[in-house]
Amino acid sequence: MEEWVGGLWHKFISGAAAKDYPGAAVHLPEMEKTLGMVFRAFGGDAGLRVQGATAERHGARRSLLQRVAGSGEKMQAAGLDGVSLRLPAHIAVFPESGLNRDLYVWLAALAAHDVPSDEAWIIRNQRATVVTLARCPGLLPRYRKLVAALLARRPDPQSLPADEAAQETAVCQALQVPGSVSCWPGLSRRGAREIAPVPLWLYPLAGAVGAPRRLQHQESAADVEAEDAEGRQKARQTEMPAEKDGILLLFRAESIFSWAEYVKVNRSQDDEADGKAAKAAESMDQLDVAQDGERVASRVRFDLDLPAAAEDDLPLGAGIPLPEWDFRKQLLQPDYCRLQAMESRHVEPIPLPERLRPHARRLRNQFAALAPTRRWLKAQPEGIEPDIDAWVRLQADRQAGHPDAAAGLYLAQVQQERDLACLVLADLSLSTDAWASNEQKVIDVIRDSLMLFAEALGATGDRFALCGFSSLKRGHVRFHELKAFERPWDDLARGRVQAIKPGYYTRLGAAIRHSCTLLGRQANRQRLLLILSDGKPHDLDLYEGRYGIEDTRASITAAREQGIRPFCVTIDKEAASYLPHVFGAHGFTLLRRPEELATRLPLLYAQLTRD
């Protein structure tokens, strides 16, 4: 029978027990830490941990999974249960412990790339195998070695009846050429033996039956399509026990939108065909909270305070089309977003604020050590002065009877250059209007940070640019170029930084892609992208949860492929739950006190650019 189990699709199969090799067994505790890192490094959910699979006695299932893991009496299988990645407590399928160890690694990598679907067991495992090998080509030799060892242990199709031979042939072909088998041949004879298990493919967890539990941050396109047009415009209803009174929320008024931003609301695509579009547009900023089946008793309305066109920033040009990664389709959608360059209407040249001048003076003195200087090179074939150490060595070699050295007797002086370009990308979303301390909001901290950063880099001579962004759905990603690479850092640039204000939402992937385009035009040897953020990627049109995180991760991967080094500085206290997946373990830093950003950012830059 076919059924959903632990997020994995499987057709249960049974047969005679296969021989295992206890002397070559590899146990999970030996591999647990390695497999956890492998699973997360290959894109698996960072919130899942590796655990041993549970063991139960279930007749045919026990017979099947004993042979899959090479286990003794109890059933053990690899699978996902929404909380952990469960793997067999030990594997003894092959006579060599190295192959059993490789099988552990392969199962972890395969689980990281498996996506829930309604496909048949053999089709889904082939698709997951193709994706795994495409994204991790270094696994191909290991996979081929495992396939060769497994095929040597499988029965010869010529020795089987026709229908059993057809199934065995399909499995062997799917293992050798993943994606080449598009259908699963059935058994026509009563009492026919079903095929031997395939240890290289994913199998279900014991005892788990029914639809899979959705993984953290995972969204299903089918769920979105199944909802009706009107329902997707309304907020999700929150059920409250009938015997309970309503709750009392205590919060500061300025934080009310931040609370609303994280309420789970089903929103339609902005280009979706909907006969009630006008009505939906009027209710987009409303949140309904009601008991199930009852008429809405109260309604909370969030006023976004959207500026009038006359007060909004000036758009520059017609906009720039940009792609976006859809992890559900595993597809980079071309020209899916439009980035609009913006410029503030009210910019006045200003000097550096008086309160920042002592900090700027101290940073300039510290960064002066990074400025280009002249240094001496020893043991050069020619130069302006003799190298005394080299001459002494030459005389000692002559007295020892060694041949003369014709080169390396002079000192040469060269100019030490810093060939580096840096772009700072600041998040200017609505959440920056929150208070960072009793004296400053987050947006104030960002202004001070950009100004001090620019003052510090003025002492090094490094090329740099300052930019900010926010977004309002995919058709309006706002991008402010506060200081371009080719422009000087002067009073007008300070005025642009002072004029920034909280915008809308955080479509981070599009902003990173455009920043990489600007950095890619620089001919410098080192190119650094510094991202200042205070929260997760988020926007109104389904750009939230795993979708936004995966798009941001794809943009970071593309940046590294262009030779750009991205690094994120965040004040989000929940950053550890998603930033390692996006930037890597060493690609970000978390500041516990946001007010320290202004002084910490220049010093962090010095550490990142130190040779």
Coordinates of C-alpha atoms in Angstrom, one line a residue, residues 45 114-116 213-220 327 545-546:
D45 CA 15.8 22.6 8.0
D114 CA 13.5 15.8 -0.6
V115 CA 10.3 17.8 -1.1
P116 CA 6.9 16.4 -0.1
R213 CA 3.4 17.2 9.4
R214 CA 4.5 20.4 7.7
L215 CA 8.1 21.3 8.4
Q216 CA 9.0 24.6 10.0
H217 CA 9.0 27.5 7.5
Q218 CA 7.7 25.1 4.8
E219 CA 4.8 26.3 2.6
S220 CA 2.7 24.3 0.2
F327 CA 11.9 27.4 -3.6
G545 CA 8.6 32.5 6.2
R546 CA 10.7 30.0 4.2

